[in-house]
XYZ file of N, CA and C in Angstrom:
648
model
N 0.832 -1.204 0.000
C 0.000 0.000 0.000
C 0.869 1.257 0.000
N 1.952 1.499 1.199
C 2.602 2.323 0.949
C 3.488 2.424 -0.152
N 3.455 1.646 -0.987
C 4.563 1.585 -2.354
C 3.808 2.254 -3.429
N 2.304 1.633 -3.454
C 1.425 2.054 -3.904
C 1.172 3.657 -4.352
N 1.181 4.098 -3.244
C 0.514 5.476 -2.680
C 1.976 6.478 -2.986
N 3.228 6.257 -3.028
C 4.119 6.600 -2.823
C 5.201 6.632 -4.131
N 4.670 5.591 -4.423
C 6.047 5.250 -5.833
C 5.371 4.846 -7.283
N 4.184 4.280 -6.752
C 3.430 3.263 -8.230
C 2.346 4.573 -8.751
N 1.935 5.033 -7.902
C 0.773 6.283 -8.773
C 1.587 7.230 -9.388
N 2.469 8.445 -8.552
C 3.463 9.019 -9.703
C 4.395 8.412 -10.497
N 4.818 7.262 -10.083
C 5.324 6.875 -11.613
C 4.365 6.540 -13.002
N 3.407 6.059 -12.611
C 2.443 6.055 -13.739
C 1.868 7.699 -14.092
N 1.744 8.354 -12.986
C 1.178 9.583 -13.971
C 2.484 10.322 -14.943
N 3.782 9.872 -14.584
C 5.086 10.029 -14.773
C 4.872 9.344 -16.601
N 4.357 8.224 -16.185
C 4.463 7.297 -17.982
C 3.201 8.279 -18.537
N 2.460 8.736 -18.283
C 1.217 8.772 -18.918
C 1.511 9.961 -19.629
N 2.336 11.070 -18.639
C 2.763 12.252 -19.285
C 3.203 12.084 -20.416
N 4.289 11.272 -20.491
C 5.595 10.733 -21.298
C 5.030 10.593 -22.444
N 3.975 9.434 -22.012
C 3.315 8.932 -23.406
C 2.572 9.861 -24.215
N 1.878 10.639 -23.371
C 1.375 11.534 -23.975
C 2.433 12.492 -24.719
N 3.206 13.292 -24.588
C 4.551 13.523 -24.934
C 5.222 13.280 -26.559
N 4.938 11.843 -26.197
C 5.608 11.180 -27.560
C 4.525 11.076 -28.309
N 2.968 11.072 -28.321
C 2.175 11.392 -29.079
C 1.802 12.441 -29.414
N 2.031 13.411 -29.044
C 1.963 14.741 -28.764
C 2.918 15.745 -29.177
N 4.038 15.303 -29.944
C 5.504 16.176 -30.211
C 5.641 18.008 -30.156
N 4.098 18.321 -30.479
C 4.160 19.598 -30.602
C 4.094 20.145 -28.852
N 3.404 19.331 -28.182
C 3.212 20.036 -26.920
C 4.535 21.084 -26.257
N 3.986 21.761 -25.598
C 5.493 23.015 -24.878
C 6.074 21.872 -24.078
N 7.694 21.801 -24.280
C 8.007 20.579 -23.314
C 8.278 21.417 -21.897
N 8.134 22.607 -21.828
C 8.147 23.291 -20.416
C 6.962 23.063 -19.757
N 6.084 22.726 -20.211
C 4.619 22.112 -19.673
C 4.586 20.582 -19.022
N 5.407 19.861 -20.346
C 6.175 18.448 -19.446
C 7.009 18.240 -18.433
N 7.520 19.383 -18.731
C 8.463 19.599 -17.360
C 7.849 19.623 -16.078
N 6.972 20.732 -15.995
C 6.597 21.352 -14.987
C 5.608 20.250 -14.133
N 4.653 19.388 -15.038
C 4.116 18.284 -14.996
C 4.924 17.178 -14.226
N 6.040 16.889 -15.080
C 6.972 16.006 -14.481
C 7.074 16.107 -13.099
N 7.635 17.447 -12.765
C 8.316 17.953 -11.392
C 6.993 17.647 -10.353
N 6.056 18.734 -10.648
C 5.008 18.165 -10.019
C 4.620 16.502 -9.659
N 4.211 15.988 -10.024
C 4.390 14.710 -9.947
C 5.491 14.125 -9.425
N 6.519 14.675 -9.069
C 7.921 14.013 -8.037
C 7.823 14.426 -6.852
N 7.001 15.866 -6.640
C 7.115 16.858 -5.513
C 5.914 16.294 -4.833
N 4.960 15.410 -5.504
C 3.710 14.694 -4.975
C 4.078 13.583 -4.818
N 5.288 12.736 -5.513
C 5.459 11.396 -5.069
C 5.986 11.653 -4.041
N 6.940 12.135 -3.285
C 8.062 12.566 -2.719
C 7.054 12.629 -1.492
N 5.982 13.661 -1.198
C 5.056 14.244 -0.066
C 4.558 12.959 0.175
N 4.023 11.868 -0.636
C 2.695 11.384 -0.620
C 3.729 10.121 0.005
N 4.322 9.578 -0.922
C 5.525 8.751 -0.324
C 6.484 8.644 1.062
N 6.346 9.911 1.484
C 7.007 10.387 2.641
C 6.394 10.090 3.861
N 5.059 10.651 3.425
C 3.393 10.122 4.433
C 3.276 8.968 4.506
N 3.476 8.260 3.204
C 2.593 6.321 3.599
C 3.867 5.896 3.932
N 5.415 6.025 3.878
C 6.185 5.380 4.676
C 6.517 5.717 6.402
N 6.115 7.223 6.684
C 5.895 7.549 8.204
C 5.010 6.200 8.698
N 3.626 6.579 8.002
C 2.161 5.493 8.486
C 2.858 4.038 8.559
N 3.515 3.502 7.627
C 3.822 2.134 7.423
C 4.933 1.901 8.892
N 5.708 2.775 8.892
C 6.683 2.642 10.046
C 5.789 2.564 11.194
N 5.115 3.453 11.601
C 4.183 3.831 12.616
C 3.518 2.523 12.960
N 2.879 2.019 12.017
C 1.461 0.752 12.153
C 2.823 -0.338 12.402
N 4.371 -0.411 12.481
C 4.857 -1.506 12.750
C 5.647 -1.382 14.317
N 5.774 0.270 14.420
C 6.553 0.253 15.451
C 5.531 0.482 16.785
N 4.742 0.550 16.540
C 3.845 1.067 18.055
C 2.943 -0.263 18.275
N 2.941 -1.602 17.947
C 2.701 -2.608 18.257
C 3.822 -3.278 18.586
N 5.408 -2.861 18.439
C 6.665 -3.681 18.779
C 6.639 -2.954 20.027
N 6.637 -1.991 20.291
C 6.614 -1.168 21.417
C 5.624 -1.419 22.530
N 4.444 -1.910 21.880
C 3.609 -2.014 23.404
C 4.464 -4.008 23.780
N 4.401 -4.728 22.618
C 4.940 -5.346 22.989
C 6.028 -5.272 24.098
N 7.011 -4.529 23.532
C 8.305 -4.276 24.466
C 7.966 -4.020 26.219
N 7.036 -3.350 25.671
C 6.719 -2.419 27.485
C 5.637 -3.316 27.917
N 5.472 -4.192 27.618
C 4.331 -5.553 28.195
C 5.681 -6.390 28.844
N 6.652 -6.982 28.196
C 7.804 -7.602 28.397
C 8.580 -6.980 29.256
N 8.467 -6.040 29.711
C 9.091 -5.381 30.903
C 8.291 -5.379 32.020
N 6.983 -4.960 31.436
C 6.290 -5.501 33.383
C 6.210 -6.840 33.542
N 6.457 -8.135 32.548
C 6.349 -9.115 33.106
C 7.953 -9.256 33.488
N 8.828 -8.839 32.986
C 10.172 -9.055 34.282
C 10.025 -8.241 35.508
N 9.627 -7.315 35.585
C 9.227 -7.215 37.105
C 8.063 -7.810 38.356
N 7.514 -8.598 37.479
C 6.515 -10.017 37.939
C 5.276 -9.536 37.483
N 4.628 -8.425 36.689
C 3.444 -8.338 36.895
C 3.077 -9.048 35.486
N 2.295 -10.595 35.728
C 2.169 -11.306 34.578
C 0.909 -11.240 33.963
N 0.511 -10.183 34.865
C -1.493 -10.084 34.470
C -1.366 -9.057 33.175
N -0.714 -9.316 31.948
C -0.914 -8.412 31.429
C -1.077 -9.158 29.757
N -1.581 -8.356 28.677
C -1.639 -8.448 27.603
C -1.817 -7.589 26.376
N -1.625 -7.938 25.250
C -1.517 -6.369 24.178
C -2.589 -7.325 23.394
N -3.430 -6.172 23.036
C -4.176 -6.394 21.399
C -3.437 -6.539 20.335
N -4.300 -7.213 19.518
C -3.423 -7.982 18.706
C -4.471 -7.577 17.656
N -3.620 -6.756 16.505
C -4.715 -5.863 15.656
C -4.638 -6.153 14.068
N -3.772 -7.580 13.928
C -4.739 -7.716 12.643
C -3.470 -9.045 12.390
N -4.079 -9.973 11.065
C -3.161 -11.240 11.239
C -1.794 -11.493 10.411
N -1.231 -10.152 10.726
C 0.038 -10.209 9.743
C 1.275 -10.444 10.626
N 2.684 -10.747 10.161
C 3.436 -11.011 11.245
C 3.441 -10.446 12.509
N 3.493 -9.131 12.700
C 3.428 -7.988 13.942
C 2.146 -8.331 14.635
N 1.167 -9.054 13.999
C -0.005 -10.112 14.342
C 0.382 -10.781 15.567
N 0.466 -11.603 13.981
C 1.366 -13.074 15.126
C 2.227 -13.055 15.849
N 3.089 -12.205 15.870
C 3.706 -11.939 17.605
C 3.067 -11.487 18.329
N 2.074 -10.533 18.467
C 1.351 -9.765 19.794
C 0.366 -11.122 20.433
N -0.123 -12.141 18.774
C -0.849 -13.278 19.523
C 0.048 -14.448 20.536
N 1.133 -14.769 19.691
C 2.744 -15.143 20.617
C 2.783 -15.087 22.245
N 2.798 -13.657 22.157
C 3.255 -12.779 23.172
C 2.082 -12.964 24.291
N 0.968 -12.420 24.122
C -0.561 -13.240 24.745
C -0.676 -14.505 25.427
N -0.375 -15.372 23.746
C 0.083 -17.385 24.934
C 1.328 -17.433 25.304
N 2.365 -16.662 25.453
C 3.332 -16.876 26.157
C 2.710 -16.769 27.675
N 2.314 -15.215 28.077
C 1.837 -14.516 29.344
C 1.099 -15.380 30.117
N -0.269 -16.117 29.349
C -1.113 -16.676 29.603
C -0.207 -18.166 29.953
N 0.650 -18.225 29.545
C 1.247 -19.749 30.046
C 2.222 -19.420 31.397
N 2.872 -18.449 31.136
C 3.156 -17.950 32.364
C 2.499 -17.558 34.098
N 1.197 -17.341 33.456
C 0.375 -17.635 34.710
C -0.107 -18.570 35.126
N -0.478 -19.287 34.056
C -1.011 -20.835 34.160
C -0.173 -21.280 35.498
N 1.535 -21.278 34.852
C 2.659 -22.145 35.830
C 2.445 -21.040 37.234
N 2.779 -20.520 36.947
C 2.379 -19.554 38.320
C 1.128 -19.952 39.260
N 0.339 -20.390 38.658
C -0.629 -20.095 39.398
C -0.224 -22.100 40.090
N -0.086 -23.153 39.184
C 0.036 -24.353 39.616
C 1.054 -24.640 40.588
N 1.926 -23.438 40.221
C 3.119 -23.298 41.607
C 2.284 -23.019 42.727
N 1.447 -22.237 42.926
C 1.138 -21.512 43.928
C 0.452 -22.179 44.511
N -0.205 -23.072 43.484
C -1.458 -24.728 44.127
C -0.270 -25.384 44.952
N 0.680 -25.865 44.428
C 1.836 -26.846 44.652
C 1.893 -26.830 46.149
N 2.478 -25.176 45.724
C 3.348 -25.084 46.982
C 2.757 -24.477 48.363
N 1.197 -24.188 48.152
C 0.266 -24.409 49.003
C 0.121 -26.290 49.929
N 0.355 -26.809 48.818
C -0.336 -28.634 49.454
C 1.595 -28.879 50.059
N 2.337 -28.858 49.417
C 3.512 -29.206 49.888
C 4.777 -28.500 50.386
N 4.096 -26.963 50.590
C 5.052 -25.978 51.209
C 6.271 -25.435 49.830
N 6.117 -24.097 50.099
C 6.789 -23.818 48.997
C 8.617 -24.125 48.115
N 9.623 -24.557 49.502
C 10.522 -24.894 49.478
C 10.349 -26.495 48.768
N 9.561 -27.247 48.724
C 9.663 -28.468 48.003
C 8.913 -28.143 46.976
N 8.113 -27.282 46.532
C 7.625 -26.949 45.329
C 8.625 -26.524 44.115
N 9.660 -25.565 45.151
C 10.954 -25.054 44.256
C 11.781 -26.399 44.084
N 12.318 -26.969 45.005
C 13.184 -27.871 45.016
C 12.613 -28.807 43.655
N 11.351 -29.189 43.732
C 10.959 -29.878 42.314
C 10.978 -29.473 41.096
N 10.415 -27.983 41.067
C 10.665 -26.976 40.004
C 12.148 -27.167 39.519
N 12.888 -27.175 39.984
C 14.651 -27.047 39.817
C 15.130 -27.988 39.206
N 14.456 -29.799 39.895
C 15.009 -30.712 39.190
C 14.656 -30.735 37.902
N 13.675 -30.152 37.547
C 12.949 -30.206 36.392
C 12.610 -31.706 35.728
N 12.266 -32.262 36.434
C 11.678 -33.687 36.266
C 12.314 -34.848 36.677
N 13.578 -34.949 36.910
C 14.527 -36.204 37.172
C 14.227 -35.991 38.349
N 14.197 -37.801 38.425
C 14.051 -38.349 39.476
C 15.477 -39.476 40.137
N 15.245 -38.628 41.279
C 16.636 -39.649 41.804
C 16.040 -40.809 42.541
N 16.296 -42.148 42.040
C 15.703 -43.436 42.616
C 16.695 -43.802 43.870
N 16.425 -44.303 44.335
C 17.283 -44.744 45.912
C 16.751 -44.309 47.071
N 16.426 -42.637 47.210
C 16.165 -41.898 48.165
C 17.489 -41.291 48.188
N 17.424 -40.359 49.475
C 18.296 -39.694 49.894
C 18.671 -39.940 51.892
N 20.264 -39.974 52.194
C 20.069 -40.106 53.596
C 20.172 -38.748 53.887
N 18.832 -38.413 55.065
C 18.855 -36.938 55.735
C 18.632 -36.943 57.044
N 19.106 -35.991 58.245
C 18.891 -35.812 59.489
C 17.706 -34.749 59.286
N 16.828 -35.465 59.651
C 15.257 -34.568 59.872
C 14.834 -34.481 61.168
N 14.045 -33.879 61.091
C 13.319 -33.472 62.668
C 11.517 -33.193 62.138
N 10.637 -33.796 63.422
C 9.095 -34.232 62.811
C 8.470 -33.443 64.085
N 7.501 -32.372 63.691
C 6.822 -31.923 64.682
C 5.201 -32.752 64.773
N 4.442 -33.007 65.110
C 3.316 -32.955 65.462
C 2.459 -32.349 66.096
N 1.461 -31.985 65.465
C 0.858 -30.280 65.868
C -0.514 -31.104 66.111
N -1.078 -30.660 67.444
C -2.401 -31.087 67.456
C -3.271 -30.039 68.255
N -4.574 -30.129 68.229
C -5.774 -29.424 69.010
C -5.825 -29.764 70.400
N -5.493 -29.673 71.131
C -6.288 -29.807 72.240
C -7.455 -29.824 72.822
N -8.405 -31.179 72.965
C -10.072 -30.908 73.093
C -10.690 -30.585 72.089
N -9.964 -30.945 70.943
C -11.021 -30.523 69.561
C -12.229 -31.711 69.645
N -12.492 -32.839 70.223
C -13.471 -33.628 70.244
C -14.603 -32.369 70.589
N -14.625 -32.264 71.839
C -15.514 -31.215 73.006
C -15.831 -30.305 72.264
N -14.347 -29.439 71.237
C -15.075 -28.595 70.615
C -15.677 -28.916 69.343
N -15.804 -30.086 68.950
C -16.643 -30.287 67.554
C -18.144 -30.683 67.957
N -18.043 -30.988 69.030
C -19.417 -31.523 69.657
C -20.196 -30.130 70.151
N -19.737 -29.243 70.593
C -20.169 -28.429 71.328
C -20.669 -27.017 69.714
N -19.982 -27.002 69.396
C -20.041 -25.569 68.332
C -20.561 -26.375 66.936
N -21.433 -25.359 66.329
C -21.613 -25.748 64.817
C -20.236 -25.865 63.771
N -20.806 -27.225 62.807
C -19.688 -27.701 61.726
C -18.880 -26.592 61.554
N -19.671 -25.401 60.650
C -18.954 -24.515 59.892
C -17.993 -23.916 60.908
N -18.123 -23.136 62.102
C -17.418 -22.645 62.737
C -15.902 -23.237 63.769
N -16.234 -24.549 63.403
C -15.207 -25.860 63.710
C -14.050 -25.503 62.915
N -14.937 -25.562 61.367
C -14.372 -25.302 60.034
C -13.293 -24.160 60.080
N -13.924 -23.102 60.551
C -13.622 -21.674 60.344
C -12.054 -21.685 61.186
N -12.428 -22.312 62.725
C -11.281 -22.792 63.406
C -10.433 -23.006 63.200
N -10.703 -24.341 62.890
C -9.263 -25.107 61.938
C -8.843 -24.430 61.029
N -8.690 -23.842 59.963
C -8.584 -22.948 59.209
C -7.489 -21.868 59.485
N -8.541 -21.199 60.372
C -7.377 -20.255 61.329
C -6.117 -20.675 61.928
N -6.635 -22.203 62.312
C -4.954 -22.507 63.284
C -4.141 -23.067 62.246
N -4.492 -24.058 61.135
C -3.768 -24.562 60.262
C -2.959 -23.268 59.290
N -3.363 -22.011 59.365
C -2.477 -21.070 58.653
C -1.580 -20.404 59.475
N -2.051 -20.459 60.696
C -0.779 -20.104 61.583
C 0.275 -21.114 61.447
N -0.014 -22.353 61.973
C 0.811 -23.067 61.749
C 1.916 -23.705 60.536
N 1.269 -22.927 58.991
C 2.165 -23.415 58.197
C 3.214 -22.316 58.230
N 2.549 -20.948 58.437
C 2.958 -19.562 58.135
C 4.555 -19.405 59.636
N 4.068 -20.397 60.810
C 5.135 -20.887 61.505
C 6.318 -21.819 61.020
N 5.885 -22.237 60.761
C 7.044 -23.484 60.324
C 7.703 -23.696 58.911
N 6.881 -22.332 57.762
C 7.637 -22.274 56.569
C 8.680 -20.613 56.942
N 8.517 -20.084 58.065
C 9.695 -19.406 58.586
C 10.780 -19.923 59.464
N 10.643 -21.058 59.790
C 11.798 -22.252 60.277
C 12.084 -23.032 59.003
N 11.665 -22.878 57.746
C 12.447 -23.108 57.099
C 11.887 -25.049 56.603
N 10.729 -24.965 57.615
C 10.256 -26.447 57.181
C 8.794 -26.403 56.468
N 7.973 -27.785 56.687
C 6.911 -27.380 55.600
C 5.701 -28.692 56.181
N 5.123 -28.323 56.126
C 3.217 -29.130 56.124
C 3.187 -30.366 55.765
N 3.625 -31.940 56.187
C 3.949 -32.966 55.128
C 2.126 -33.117 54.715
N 1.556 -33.220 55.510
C -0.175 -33.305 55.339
C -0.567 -33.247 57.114
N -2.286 -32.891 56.991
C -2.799 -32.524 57.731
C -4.060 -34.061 57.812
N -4.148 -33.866 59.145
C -4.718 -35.135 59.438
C -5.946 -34.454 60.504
N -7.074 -34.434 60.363
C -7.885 -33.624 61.109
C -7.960 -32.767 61.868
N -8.026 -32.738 62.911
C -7.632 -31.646 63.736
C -5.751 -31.525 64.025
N -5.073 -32.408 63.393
C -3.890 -32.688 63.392
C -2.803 -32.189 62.187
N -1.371 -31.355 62.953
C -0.234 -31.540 61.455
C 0.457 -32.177 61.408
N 1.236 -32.713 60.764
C 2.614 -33.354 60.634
C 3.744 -32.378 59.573
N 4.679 -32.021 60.691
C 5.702 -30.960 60.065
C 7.062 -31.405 60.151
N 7.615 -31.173 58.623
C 8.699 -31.619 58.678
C 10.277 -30.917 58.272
N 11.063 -30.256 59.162
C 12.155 -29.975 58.963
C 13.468 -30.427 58.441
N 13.808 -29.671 57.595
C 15.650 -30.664 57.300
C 15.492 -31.772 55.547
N 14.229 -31.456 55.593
C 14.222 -32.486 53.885
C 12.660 -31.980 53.446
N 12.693 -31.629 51.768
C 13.865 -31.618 51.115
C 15.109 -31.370 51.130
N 14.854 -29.995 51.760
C 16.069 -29.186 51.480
C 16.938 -29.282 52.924
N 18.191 -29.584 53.008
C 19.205 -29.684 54.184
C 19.066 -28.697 55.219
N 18.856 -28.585 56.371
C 19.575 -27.915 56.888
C 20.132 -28.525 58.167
N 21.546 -27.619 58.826
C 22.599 -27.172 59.436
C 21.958 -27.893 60.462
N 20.806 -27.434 61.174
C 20.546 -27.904 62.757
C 19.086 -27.879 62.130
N 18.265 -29.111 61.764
C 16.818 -29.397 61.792
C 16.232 -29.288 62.657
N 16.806 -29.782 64.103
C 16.634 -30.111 65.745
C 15.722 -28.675 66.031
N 16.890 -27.802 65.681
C 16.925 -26.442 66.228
C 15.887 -25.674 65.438
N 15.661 -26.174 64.147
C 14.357 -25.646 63.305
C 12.949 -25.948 64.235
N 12.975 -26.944 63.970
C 11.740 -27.536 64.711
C 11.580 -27.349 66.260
N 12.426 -27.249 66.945
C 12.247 -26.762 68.459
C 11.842 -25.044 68.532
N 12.632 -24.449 67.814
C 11.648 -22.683 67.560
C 10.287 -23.143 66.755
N 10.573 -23.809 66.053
C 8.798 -23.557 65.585
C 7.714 -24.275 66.592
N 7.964 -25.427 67.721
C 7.459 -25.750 68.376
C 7.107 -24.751 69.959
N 8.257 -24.036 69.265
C 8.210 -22.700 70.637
C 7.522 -22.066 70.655
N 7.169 -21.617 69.298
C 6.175 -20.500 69.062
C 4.492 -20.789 68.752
């Protein structure tokens, strides 16, 4: 289009002159001239315009691109560009869209993960990126057991939901305790946790993990 608008119309009014010209021998050739020029001083303007536009319609869709790709390195992955018509600069902004959108996807299945199995073994799996080491591993761990006190009395005594509401409350203290010691939730057993320090991931004094988180 911009070649069109820019190079292909005055060159044809360019031939048409011409032709006319050579059928024409008597015409003033200062009239062809002037014709001519005109017609360069209009390709030149008109040409000048549809290659600005053509630049324009390619660079301000690379650009929102660009500045979409920068808030997702600073984590904000909730984001996306319109995607305004199906030509290459298309098909990247659509690209760019299922990239984001896959990016949250994993994000968000991390966040399931490492909700059920504490976030340090969520990473630790993330990392291996699928291999599996068969044998096991030997580790010095340390095992808390977290329980209610009189939760019978209180399930009998108070309505379901507010039992519910209970547990709830104490089971987020308690992970929000023990994933700042550095350990993690192996599963929850009714009114009961089982917490485990020192594996996956090593540490120095497990003992000493699990005795502050039992402190607190």
């Amino acid at each position: 289009m911009a070649w069109s608008l820019g190079t292909g119309v005055p060159l044809l009014g360019i031939l048409l002159i011409a032709a006319a010209g050579i059928a024409q021998p008597d015409e003033d050739p200062r009239l062809l001239a002037i014709a001519i020029a005109f017609l360069g001083v209009v390709g030149l303007a008109v040409g000048l315009f549809a290659t600005t536009m053509a630049a324009r319609s390619v660079a301000e869709p690379i650009g929102a691109v660009r500045r979409a790709i920068g808030r997702i390195e600073e984590g904000d992955l909730d984001v996306s560009v319109p995607v305004d018509d199906g030509s290459e600069v298309g098909l990247l902004e659509a690209g760019f869209n299922s990239m984001a959108a896959g990016l949250r996807e994993r994000e968000r299945l991390h966040d399931l993960f490492g909700r059920h199995v504490g976030r340090e073994v969520a990473q630790a799996a993330l990392d291996a990126d699928g291999e599996v080491r068969l044998g096991g591993e030997l580790r010095e761990v340390a095992v808390v057991f977290v329980d209610v006190i009189g939760s019978t009395r209180l399930a009998v005594r108070r309505p379901p939901e507010q039992v519910v509401a209970l547990l709830n409350a104490f089971f987020a203290i308690v992970v929000e305790v023990v994933e700042q010691q550095c350990g993690w939730v192996n599963k929850f057993e009714g009114d009961a946790a089982l917490c485990v320090f020192g594996a996956p991931t090593a540490r120095p004094d497990a003992a000493g993990d699990a005795l502050r988180a039992a402190r607190r």
